[in-house]
Amino acid sequence: MLIHDAPGSPPPPAGQTGAERLQVRRVRPAAIWSGVAAAVLVLVVGELIAAHIHALGPLTSLVRDYVGRPKSATTSWAGFLLALVGLTTRVRITALAAAVAIDVVFVVIRAIEGRLFTVGNGPTIVLTALAVIAVWRWSGERRRTALRAITFGALLILATKVGEIWLDITAWACPKVLDPYAQLADHALGNPSWFVGHVLDIAGPVPLGVVRWVYFELPVAAIVVAVWQLRGVTTGPWPRHHLVRTFLALGLIGPLWYVVFPVVGPVLAFGPQGHGLEIADVWPNIVPPLPFSLDPMPFDGITPRNCMPSLHTAWALSLFIHSRRGPLWLRVGGAFWLVCTLIATLGLGAHYGVDLIAGAALCLTVESALRDPDRGWDHYRIRVVALGVVTFATTLLSVRYLAQTMADHPLVSGVGLLGLLAALATTFYLTWFAPTRPQHVTAEPVPLDDRIAH
């Protein structure tokens, strides 16, 4: 399978095969109910905070997915398609037809009422119906497989809802942003956002449109890779690790740093979308000179501080990693999505170069912690995770406290930061993807008496 790709992974213990391994991997009911309770608690708390800061809460947003205008036309469909991997072909076709039909009805109603076009009600309603049917009508392995896939699909949708209110919280909780530090530190990398943004301006509307679409439709590629990895779960065991686990872990860990290191991005802090709060309207044409003083800058209370680390970079890199051992079309697609995402993060003015380094380090660290769970925490896993933590921490601390030094000594600082990331990437490859070296077995020495006898 695609996910069993770690060299030197230990085999399962003797005598623990087939049904016994499935029994060990089965989630206990207490863990399931604890997870449900935690999800409900997070949604309720998010709704209360949203009411306090006058934002759209996760429960309100979820209700709109059922009977109103969904905030995202992509997310509910992505979660629904992911859930279909755990169903039989007949049920998949029926569910897909029902979701499309419901969406068509909602589209017609909106058109009659003169409201904006969107989709997304159908998959949310059908996904809920599938969960109810699986609980009450199915049994055995069929129910377990279906509920597991439905849970992953629902988690993708719910995580997006919680993420949306978290972005509002970052704007409310962090009145000042650290963009001057990130921009100054980016001198050590050659100000890549300014460079790529200028190149995209010259390239014209077609390349700009392609990378913009790739940037905003990252869930589409993620679902393709995830469905490929999980395509056989209805007839065989679930893979021990897959892209959805990494995506959800990154979505849980990454946003926590937005309130630690609040950044809004060059197009807002130094560009035309700052609405009068920008330091100067110079992105991407003029690189700001080195300042005489350095302080956090105030910004509005509605713009998310969601740049450091770049989760688009982290997610696109994880997608690339999980596509490496698939067929040619999947590998090419994963590489295309990664390259276009990196171009878009910089060229659209959404991120600084240091954001991308932090995002890449976060991805490689989380992926190494989750990958090949049967292998355990051996020396090699600990090494790559520790190096990832060091790379991530060094990036953030250097930008916050050594930005002026990095700008004054760009060659040394840039080579050092990129070299640390290269060391992490190399260690990650050697740990998880490098071919296993043949082991040289030394012949046992023949006893002296036997040699004399012969």
Tab-separated table of C-alpha atoms in Angstrom:
chain	number	residue	atom	x	y	z
A	1	MET	CA	0.000	0.000	0.000
A	2	LEU	CA	1.007	3.588	-0.509
A	3	ILE	CA	1.367	4.338	3.178
A	4	HIS	CA	3.529	1.352	4.068
A	5	ASP	CA	6.647	2.963	2.720
A	6	ALA	CA	9.046	3.278	5.622
A	7	PRO	CA	12.222	1.299	5.180
A	8	GLY	CA	12.992	-1.180	7.859
A	9	SER	CA	9.507	-1.182	9.366
A	10	PRO	CA	9.215	-4.041	11.839
A	11	PRO	CA	6.808	-6.837	10.888
A	12	PRO	CA	3.737	-7.422	13.038
A	13	PRO	CA	4.348	-9.634	16.035
A	14	ALA	CA	4.211	-13.345	15.357
A	15	GLY	CA	0.805	-14.859	15.929
A	16	GLN	CA	-0.947	-11.483	15.637
A	17	THR	CA	-2.404	-11.526	12.166
A	18	GLY	CA	-5.733	-11.156	10.394
A	19	ALA	CA	-8.662	-10.723	12.737
A	20	GLU	CA	-6.375	-10.334	15.778
A	21	ARG	CA	-4.674	-7.262	14.284
A	22	LEU	CA	-8.064	-5.784	13.368
A	23	GLN	CA	-9.236	-6.360	16.931
A	24	VAL	CA	-6.195	-4.534	18.319
A	25	ARG	CA	-6.748	-1.580	16.007
A	26	ARG	CA	-10.452	-1.245	16.752
A	27	VAL	CA	-11.386	1.963	18.561
A	28	ARG	CA	-13.076	1.463	21.898
A	29	PRO	CA	-16.579	2.900	22.481
A	30	ALA	CA	-15.306	5.067	25.351
A	31	ALA	CA	-12.828	6.751	23.009
A	32	ILE	CA	-15.559	7.294	20.416
A	33	TRP	CA	-17.940	8.951	22.857
A	34	SER	CA	-15.120	11.031	24.312
A	35	GLY	CA	-14.290	12.263	20.822
A	36	VAL	CA	-17.944	13.110	20.146
A	37	ALA	CA	-18.212	14.986	23.454
A	38	ALA	CA	-14.999	16.901	22.717
A	39	ALA	CA	-16.252	17.875	19.250
A	40	VAL	CA	-19.574	19.110	20.641
A	41	LEU	CA	-17.788	21.072	23.368
A	42	VAL	CA	-15.478	22.757	20.860
A	43	LEU	CA	-18.421	23.697	18.635
A	44	VAL	CA	-20.415	25.134	21.540
A	45	VAL	CA	-17.461	27.102	22.909
A	46	GLY	CA	-16.698	28.382	19.413
A	47	GLU	CA	-20.301	29.518	19.012
A	48	LEU	CA	-20.233	31.366	22.343
A	49	ILE	CA	-16.963	33.111	21.487
A	50	ALA	CA	-18.339	34.011	18.057
A	51	ALA	CA	-21.379	35.625	19.689
A	52	HIS	CA	-19.068	37.617	21.965
A	53	ILE	CA	-16.906	38.980	19.138
A	54	HIS	CA	-19.831	39.312	16.680
A	55	ALA	CA	-18.561	36.706	14.205
A	56	LEU	CA	-20.078	33.708	12.420
A	57	GLY	CA	-20.025	30.757	14.812
A	58	PRO	CA	-19.344	27.146	13.805
A	59	LEU	CA	-22.849	25.935	14.740
A	60	THR	CA	-24.515	28.782	12.855
A	61	SER	CA	-22.314	28.075	9.860
A	62	LEU	CA	-23.216	24.374	10.076
A	63	VAL	CA	-26.941	25.156	10.148
A	64	ARG	CA	-26.513	27.216	6.989
A	65	ASP	CA	-24.965	24.178	5.314
A	66	TYR	CA	-28.256	22.368	5.910
A	67	VAL	CA	-30.912	24.981	5.188
A	68	GLY	CA	-29.185	28.228	4.217
A	69	ARG	CA	-26.354	29.424	2.000
A	70	PRO	CA	-23.168	27.430	2.737
A	71	LYS	CA	-20.125	29.564	3.402
A	72	SER	CA	-17.972	27.183	1.341
A	73	ALA	CA	-19.162	25.256	-1.692
A	74	THR	CA	-16.047	23.071	-1.661
A	75	THR	CA	-15.639	21.920	1.936
A	76	SER	CA	-18.895	19.999	2.311
A	77	TRP	CA	-18.393	18.263	-1.018
A	78	ALA	CA	-14.808	17.369	-0.084
A	79	GLY	CA	-15.903	15.824	3.216
A	80	PHE	CA	-18.757	13.977	1.519
A	81	LEU	CA	-16.540	12.499	-1.210
A	82	LEU	CA	-14.051	11.389	1.428
A	83	ALA	CA	-16.833	9.610	3.323
A	84	LEU	CA	-17.843	7.685	0.197
A	85	VAL	CA	-14.652	5.586	0.300
A	86	GLY	CA	-16.113	3.547	3.159
A	87	LEU	CA	-19.303	2.625	1.306
A	88	THR	CA	-20.153	-0.017	-1.257
A	89	THR	CA	-20.370	0.989	-4.915
A	90	ARG	CA	-24.154	0.819	-4.977
A	91	VAL	CA	-24.516	3.035	-1.909
A	92	ARG	CA	-21.929	5.468	-3.297
A	93	ILE	CA	-23.880	5.950	-6.521
A	94	THR	CA	-27.180	6.376	-4.675
A	95	ALA	CA	-25.703	8.836	-2.174
A	96	LEU	CA	-23.954	10.840	-4.883
A	97	ALA	CA	-27.138	11.081	-6.945
A	98	ALA	CA	-29.105	12.202	-3.879
A	99	ALA	CA	-26.554	14.884	-2.986
A	100	VAL	CA	-26.546	16.261	-6.529
A	101	ALA	CA	-30.350	16.258	-6.683
A	102	ILE	CA	-30.673	18.139	-3.385
A	103	ASP	CA	-28.097	20.699	-4.495
A	104	VAL	CA	-29.998	21.207	-7.758
A	105	VAL	CA	-33.210	21.882	-5.811
A	106	PHE	CA	-31.464	24.459	-3.634
A	107	VAL	CA	-29.873	26.101	-6.688
A	108	VAL	CA	-33.281	26.408	-8.386
A	109	ILE	CA	-34.828	27.918	-5.249
A	110	ARG	CA	-32.006	30.452	-4.975
A	111	ALA	CA	-32.353	31.354	-8.638
A	112	ILE	CA	-36.102	31.935	-8.241
A	113	GLU	CA	-35.523	34.105	-5.177
A	114	GLY	CA	-32.696	36.007	-6.893
A	115	ARG	CA	-30.009	34.930	-4.425
A	116	LEU	CA	-26.380	34.127	-5.213
A	117	PHE	CA	-25.469	30.785	-6.734
A	118	THR	CA	-23.719	28.232	-4.541
A	119	VAL	CA	-23.789	24.538	-3.709
A	120	GLY	CA	-23.022	22.415	-0.664
A	121	ASN	CA	-26.362	21.682	1.039
A	122	GLY	CA	-26.801	18.310	-0.649
A	123	PRO	CA	-23.599	16.614	0.531
A	124	THR	CA	-24.076	17.809	4.123
A	125	ILE	CA	-27.639	16.479	4.292
A	126	VAL	CA	-26.785	13.144	2.651
A	127	LEU	CA	-23.675	12.702	4.822
A	128	THR	CA	-25.830	13.079	7.928
A	129	ALA	CA	-28.376	10.622	6.545
A	130	LEU	CA	-25.631	8.098	5.839
A	131	ALA	CA	-24.396	8.341	9.431
A	132	VAL	CA	-27.912	7.658	10.746
A	133	ILE	CA	-28.416	4.718	8.377
A	134	ALA	CA	-25.035	3.226	9.263
A	135	VAL	CA	-25.802	3.369	12.990
A	136	TRP	CA	-29.337	2.007	12.862
A	137	ARG	CA	-29.445	-0.359	9.886
A	138	TRP	CA	-25.969	-1.707	9.205
A	139	SER	CA	-23.888	-3.987	11.381
A	140	GLY	CA	-20.503	-5.653	11.705
A	141	GLU	CA	-17.536	-4.657	9.608
A	142	ARG	CA	-19.718	-2.826	7.100
A	143	ARG	CA	-20.957	-0.429	9.769
A	144	ARG	CA	-17.504	0.082	11.278
A	145	THR	CA	-15.929	0.867	7.912
A	146	ALA	CA	-18.736	3.208	6.896
A	147	LEU	CA	-18.758	5.090	10.199
A	148	ARG	CA	-15.007	5.492	10.152
A	149	ALA	CA	-15.085	7.031	6.671
A	150	ILE	CA	-18.086	9.194	7.551
A	151	THR	CA	-16.263	10.386	10.670
A	152	PHE	CA	-13.261	11.500	8.640
A	153	GLY	CA	-15.534	13.345	6.222
A	154	ALA	CA	-17.436	15.021	9.045
A	155	LEU	CA	-14.208	15.961	10.829
A	156	LEU	CA	-12.976	17.690	7.688
A	157	ILE	CA	-16.139	19.799	7.594
A	158	LEU	CA	-16.246	20.517	11.332
A	159	ALA	CA	-12.541	21.350	11.472
A	160	THR	CA	-13.117	23.948	8.772
A	161	LYS	CA	-15.969	25.480	10.771
A	162	VAL	CA	-13.854	25.673	13.925
A	163	GLY	CA	-10.917	27.018	11.902
A	164	GLU	CA	-13.036	29.872	10.594
A	165	ILE	CA	-13.952	31.123	14.055
A	166	TRP	CA	-10.351	30.643	15.188
A	167	LEU	CA	-9.220	33.038	12.446
A	168	ASP	CA	-11.691	35.602	13.759
A	169	ILE	CA	-10.309	35.042	17.259
A	170	THR	CA	-6.751	35.744	16.069
A	171	ALA	CA	-7.866	39.125	14.726
A	172	TRP	CA	-9.727	39.938	17.939
A	173	ALA	CA	-6.970	38.739	20.301
A	174	CYS	CA	-3.961	40.251	18.480
A	175	PRO	CA	-4.428	43.975	17.795
A	176	LYS	CA	-0.784	44.264	16.661
A	177	VAL	CA	1.026	42.180	14.056
A	178	LEU	CA	4.685	41.285	13.494
A	179	ASP	CA	4.848	41.886	9.741
A	180	PRO	CA	7.750	44.369	10.028
A	181	TYR	CA	9.851	41.599	11.590
A	182	ALA	CA	8.918	39.029	8.938
A	183	GLN	CA	9.580	41.463	6.090
A	184	LEU	CA	12.916	42.501	7.540
A	185	ALA	CA	14.005	38.911	8.065
A	186	ASP	CA	12.978	38.143	4.490
A	187	HIS	CA	15.889	40.292	3.276
A	188	ALA	CA	18.036	37.259	4.118
A	189	LEU	CA	16.022	35.228	1.584
A	190	GLY	CA	16.037	37.868	-1.144
A	191	ASN	CA	12.470	39.111	-0.460
A	192	PRO	CA	10.827	36.230	-2.370
A	193	SER	CA	7.274	37.579	-2.065
A	194	TRP	CA	8.258	40.771	-3.870
A	195	PHE	CA	10.147	38.836	-6.541
A	196	VAL	CA	7.462	36.222	-7.258
A	197	GLY	CA	4.681	38.802	-7.085
A	198	HIS	CA	6.471	40.921	-9.685
A	199	VAL	CA	7.020	37.870	-11.921
A	200	LEU	CA	3.321	36.955	-11.739
A	201	ASP	CA	2.389	40.511	-12.700
A	202	ILE	CA	4.564	40.217	-15.790
A	203	ALA	CA	3.323	36.685	-16.616
A	204	GLY	CA	-0.243	37.858	-17.155
A	205	PRO	CA	-3.716	36.712	-16.145
A	206	VAL	CA	-3.504	33.033	-17.177
A	207	PRO	CA	-0.618	31.915	-14.875
A	208	LEU	CA	-2.051	34.132	-12.152
A	209	GLY	CA	-5.455	32.504	-12.521
A	210	VAL	CA	-3.987	28.985	-12.433
A	211	VAL	CA	-1.976	29.465	-9.248
A	212	ARG	CA	-4.843	31.353	-7.614
A	213	TRP	CA	-7.234	28.462	-8.327
A	214	VAL	CA	-4.715	25.902	-7.045
A	215	TYR	CA	-4.171	27.971	-3.891
A	216	PHE	CA	-7.848	28.174	-2.988
A	217	GLU	CA	-8.831	24.658	-4.101
A	218	LEU	CA	-6.225	22.708	-2.156
A	219	PRO	CA	-8.960	20.432	-0.664
A	220	VAL	CA	-9.709	19.134	-4.175
A	221	ALA	CA	-6.215	17.687	-4.581
A	222	ALA	CA	-6.197	16.436	-1.001
A	223	ILE	CA	-9.387	14.459	-1.574
A	224	VAL	CA	-7.923	12.890	-4.730
A	225	VAL	CA	-4.854	11.661	-2.850
A	226	ALA	CA	-6.872	10.556	0.203
A	227	VAL	CA	-9.368	8.624	-1.908
A	228	TRP	CA	-6.487	6.883	-3.677
A	229	GLN	CA	-4.963	5.843	-0.363
A	230	LEU	CA	-8.281	4.678	1.118
A	231	ARG	CA	-9.712	3.110	-2.020
A	232	GLY	CA	-9.586	-0.471	-0.680
A	233	VAL	CA	-11.027	-0.076	2.819
A	234	THR	CA	-14.348	-1.721	1.959
A	235	THR	CA	-12.605	-4.986	1.053
A	236	GLY	CA	-9.486	-4.857	3.221
A	237	PRO	CA	-7.993	-3.284	6.346
A	238	TRP	CA	-7.606	0.456	6.817
A	239	PRO	CA	-4.119	1.836	6.228
A	240	ARG	CA	-2.300	2.706	9.416
A	241	HIS	CA	-1.435	6.160	8.141
A	242	HIS	CA	-2.887	8.347	5.400
A	243	LEU	CA	-3.123	11.951	4.279
A	244	VAL	CA	-6.264	12.779	6.248
A	245	ARG	CA	-4.480	12.160	9.562
A	246	THR	CA	-1.694	14.565	8.632
A	247	PHE	CA	-4.128	17.198	7.344
A	248	LEU	CA	-6.192	17.133	10.525
A	249	ALA	CA	-3.094	17.216	12.764
A	250	LEU	CA	-1.660	20.198	10.869
A	251	GLY	CA	-5.015	21.942	11.077
A	252	LEU	CA	-5.061	21.409	14.832
A	253	ILE	CA	-1.457	22.391	15.634
A	254	GLY	CA	-0.644	25.048	13.041
A	255	PRO	CA	-3.298	27.678	13.860
A	256	LEU	CA	-2.239	27.761	17.520
A	257	TRP	CA	0.843	29.689	16.411
A	258	TYR	CA	-1.213	32.445	14.809
A	259	VAL	CA	-1.723	34.079	18.205
A	260	VAL	CA	1.935	33.519	19.156
A	261	PHE	CA	3.259	35.093	15.955
A	262	PRO	CA	0.461	37.194	14.389
A	263	VAL	CA	1.181	38.170	10.763
A	264	VAL	CA	-1.232	39.361	8.038
A	265	GLY	CA	0.986	39.150	4.942
A	266	PRO	CA	2.761	41.558	2.577
A	267	VAL	CA	-0.255	42.399	0.401
A	268	LEU	CA	-1.950	43.783	3.525
A	269	ALA	CA	0.922	45.195	5.551
A	270	PHE	CA	2.853	46.590	2.567
A	271	GLY	CA	0.349	46.493	-0.288
A	272	PRO	CA	-2.877	47.809	-1.754
A	273	GLN	CA	-5.229	45.718	0.414
A	274	GLY	CA	-4.239	47.267	3.741
A	275	HIS	CA	-7.208	49.666	3.737
A	276	GLY	CA	-5.074	52.520	5.001
A	277	LEU	CA	-3.408	50.510	7.768
A	278	GLU	CA	-0.419	49.393	5.674
A	279	ILE	CA	3.062	50.733	6.379
A	280	ALA	CA	3.418	51.686	2.711
A	281	ASP	CA	1.725	50.660	-0.541
A	282	VAL	CA	4.844	49.185	-2.171
A	283	TRP	CA	4.169	45.473	-2.717
A	284	PRO	CA	5.296	43.960	-5.098
A	285	ASN	CA	7.091	46.737	-6.949
A	286	ILE	CA	9.399	48.298	-4.346
A	287	VAL	CA	11.202	46.455	-1.565
A	288	PRO	CA	11.004	48.569	1.614
A	289	PRO	CA	14.396	49.843	2.817
A	290	LEU	CA	15.827	48.721	6.139
A	291	PRO	CA	14.039	50.639	8.908
A	292	PHE	CA	15.727	52.609	11.657
A	293	SER	CA	13.477	51.108	14.322
A	294	LEU	CA	11.433	47.936	14.589
A	295	ASP	CA	8.115	47.560	16.391
A	296	PRO	CA	4.883	45.600	16.019
A	297	MET	CA	2.344	47.446	13.882
A	298	PRO	CA	-1.357	47.895	14.735
A	299	PHE	CA	-3.891	46.403	12.365
A	300	ASP	CA	-7.674	46.068	12.154
A	301	GLY	CA	-9.778	43.700	14.211
A	302	ILE	CA	-11.205	41.618	11.357
A	303	THR	CA	-8.211	40.443	9.287
A	304	PRO	CA	-7.005	36.945	10.301
A	305	ARG	CA	-3.398	36.709	11.509
A	306	ASN	CA	-2.868	33.432	9.635
A	307	CYS	CA	0.537	33.642	7.968
A	308	MET	CA	3.093	32.172	10.368
A	309	PRO	CA	3.443	29.286	9.744
A	310	SER	CA	2.101	28.903	6.206
A	311	LEU	CA	-0.407	26.057	6.474
A	312	HIS	CA	-0.964	26.124	2.717
A	313	THR	CA	2.710	25.209	2.380
A	314	ALA	CA	2.434	22.543	5.076
A	315	TRP	CA	-0.663	20.969	3.543
A	316	ALA	CA	0.659	21.091	-0.023
A	317	LEU	CA	3.946	19.516	1.091
A	318	SER	CA	2.110	16.729	2.944
A	319	LEU	CA	0.032	16.136	-0.187
A	320	PHE	CA	3.235	15.915	-2.222
A	321	ILE	CA	4.769	13.446	0.249
A	322	HIS	CA	1.724	11.167	0.264
A	323	SER	CA	1.568	11.151	-3.536
A	324	ARG	CA	5.173	9.960	-3.982
A	325	ARG	CA	4.445	6.242	-4.077
A	326	GLY	CA	1.291	6.417	-6.116
A	327	PRO	CA	0.977	6.052	-9.897
A	328	LEU	CA	2.627	8.520	-12.269
A	329	TRP	CA	-0.441	10.734	-12.645
A	330	LEU	CA	-0.717	11.101	-8.869
A	331	ARG	CA	2.978	11.920	-8.448
A	332	VAL	CA	2.829	14.526	-11.215
A	333	GLY	CA	-0.328	16.021	-9.731
A	334	GLY	CA	1.207	16.206	-6.253
A	335	ALA	CA	4.325	17.938	-7.582
A	336	PHE	CA	2.220	20.359	-9.663
A	337	TRP	CA	0.066	21.269	-6.669
A	338	LEU	CA	3.087	21.858	-4.451
A	339	VAL	CA	4.886	24.079	-6.958
A	340	CYS	CA	1.776	26.125	-7.764
A	341	THR	CA	0.933	26.507	-4.072
A	342	LEU	CA	4.412	27.792	-3.252
A	343	ILE	CA	4.219	30.248	-6.136
A	344	ALA	CA	0.763	31.379	-5.050
A	345	THR	CA	1.632	31.840	-1.368
A	346	LEU	CA	4.371	34.272	-2.365
A	347	GLY	CA	3.043	35.698	-5.616
A	348	LEU	CA	-0.395	36.585	-4.258
A	349	GLY	CA	1.205	38.440	-1.356
A	350	ALA	CA	-0.267	36.097	1.230
A	351	HIS	CA	3.016	35.066	2.876
A	352	TYR	CA	6.637	35.935	3.455
A	353	GLY	CA	9.453	33.516	2.682
A	354	VAL	CA	10.029	32.772	6.364
A	355	ASP	CA	6.387	31.678	6.647
A	356	LEU	CA	7.023	28.976	4.058
A	357	ILE	CA	10.117	27.701	5.880
A	358	ALA	CA	8.153	27.429	9.132
A	359	GLY	CA	5.270	25.689	7.328
A	360	ALA	CA	7.573	23.168	5.675
A	361	ALA	CA	9.317	22.419	8.987
A	362	LEU	CA	5.968	21.945	10.708
A	363	CYS	CA	4.787	19.539	8.005
A	364	LEU	CA	7.914	17.360	8.092
A	365	THR	CA	7.795	17.253	11.898
A	366	VAL	CA	4.128	16.295	12.162
A	367	GLU	CA	4.404	13.802	9.297
A	368	SER	CA	7.394	12.138	10.963
A	369	ALA	CA	5.544	11.872	14.271
A	370	LEU	CA	2.521	10.194	12.633
A	371	ARG	CA	4.114	8.115	9.887
A	372	ASP	CA	4.375	4.315	10.109
A	373	PRO	CA	2.994	3.945	13.668
A	374	ASP	CA	3.954	0.240	13.793
A	375	ARG	CA	7.602	1.280	13.681
A	376	GLY	CA	7.497	2.895	17.098
A	377	TRP	CA	9.617	5.767	18.397
A	378	ASP	CA	13.034	4.515	17.394
A	379	HIS	CA	16.222	6.569	17.171
A	380	TYR	CA	15.542	7.619	13.580
A	381	ARG	CA	12.046	8.948	14.249
A	382	ILE	CA	13.213	10.854	17.318
A	383	ARG	CA	16.087	12.353	15.318
A	384	VAL	CA	13.929	13.750	12.512
A	385	VAL	CA	11.205	15.021	14.862
A	386	ALA	CA	13.780	16.735	17.090
A	387	LEU	CA	15.439	18.354	14.071
A	388	GLY	CA	12.019	19.524	12.872
A	389	VAL	CA	11.251	21.125	16.223
A	390	VAL	CA	14.638	22.843	16.204
A	391	THR	CA	14.114	24.138	12.655
A	392	PHE	CA	10.628	25.445	13.430
A	393	ALA	CA	11.677	27.096	16.702
A	394	THR	CA	14.833	28.576	15.185
A	395	THR	CA	12.814	30.148	12.368
A	396	LEU	CA	10.293	31.810	14.657
A	397	LEU	CA	12.826	32.961	17.244
A	398	SER	CA	15.209	34.307	14.602
A	399	VAL	CA	12.468	36.303	12.891
A	400	ARG	CA	11.214	37.720	16.182
A	401	TYR	CA	14.514	38.563	17.851
A	402	LEU	CA	17.193	38.562	15.123
A	403	ALA	CA	15.365	40.168	12.191
A	404	GLN	CA	17.698	43.163	12.084
A	405	THR	CA	20.751	40.921	12.225
A	406	MET	CA	19.361	38.764	9.420
A	407	ALA	CA	18.813	41.816	7.249
A	408	ASP	CA	22.296	43.191	7.997
A	409	HIS	CA	23.947	39.847	7.186
A	410	PRO	CA	21.635	38.329	4.548
A	411	LEU	CA	24.069	35.832	3.018
A	412	VAL	CA	25.043	34.116	6.256
A	413	SER	CA	21.511	34.242	7.685
A	414	GLY	CA	19.802	33.061	4.509
A	415	VAL	CA	22.230	30.195	3.925
A	416	GLY	CA	21.962	29.174	7.573
A	417	LEU	CA	18.154	29.133	7.593
A	418	LEU	CA	17.821	27.358	4.244
A	419	GLY	CA	20.621	24.963	5.213
A	420	LEU	CA	18.760	23.987	8.370
A	421	LEU	CA	15.619	23.279	6.339
A	422	ALA	CA	17.653	21.304	3.793
A	423	ALA	CA	19.148	19.222	6.603
A	424	LEU	CA	15.645	18.494	7.898
A	425	ALA	CA	14.398	17.523	4.430
A	426	THR	CA	17.392	15.260	3.852
A	427	THR	CA	16.963	13.573	7.228
A	428	PHE	CA	13.250	13.108	6.516
A	429	TYR	CA	14.012	11.468	3.165
A	430	LEU	CA	16.672	9.174	4.600
A	431	THR	CA	14.349	8.149	7.428
A	432	TRP	CA	11.207	7.418	5.444
A	433	PHE	CA	11.973	7.136	1.742
A	434	ALA	CA	15.593	6.114	1.155
A	435	PRO	CA	15.930	2.549	-0.136
A	436	THR	CA	17.054	0.059	2.483
A	437	ARG	CA	20.660	-0.879	2.229
A	438	PRO	CA	21.414	-4.601	1.842
A	439	GLN	CA	22.613	-6.116	5.061
A	440	HIS	CA	25.888	-8.035	4.822
A	441	VAL	CA	25.608	-11.256	6.788
A	442	THR	CA	28.890	-12.535	8.133
A	443	ALA	CA	29.275	-16.304	7.885
A	444	GLU	CA	29.567	-18.052	11.197
A	445	PRO	CA	33.084	-19.379	11.849
A	446	VAL	CA	33.507	-23.111	11.435
A	447	PRO	CA	34.733	-24.828	14.599
A	448	LEU	CA	38.375	-25.946	14.516
A	449	ASP	CA	37.455	-29.598	15.070
A	450	ASP	CA	35.146	-29.585	12.040
A	451	ARG	CA	37.864	-28.027	9.838
A	452	ILE	CA	40.339	-30.700	10.918
A	453	ALA	CA	37.793	-33.417	10.265
A	454	HIS	CA	37.316	-32.184	6.714
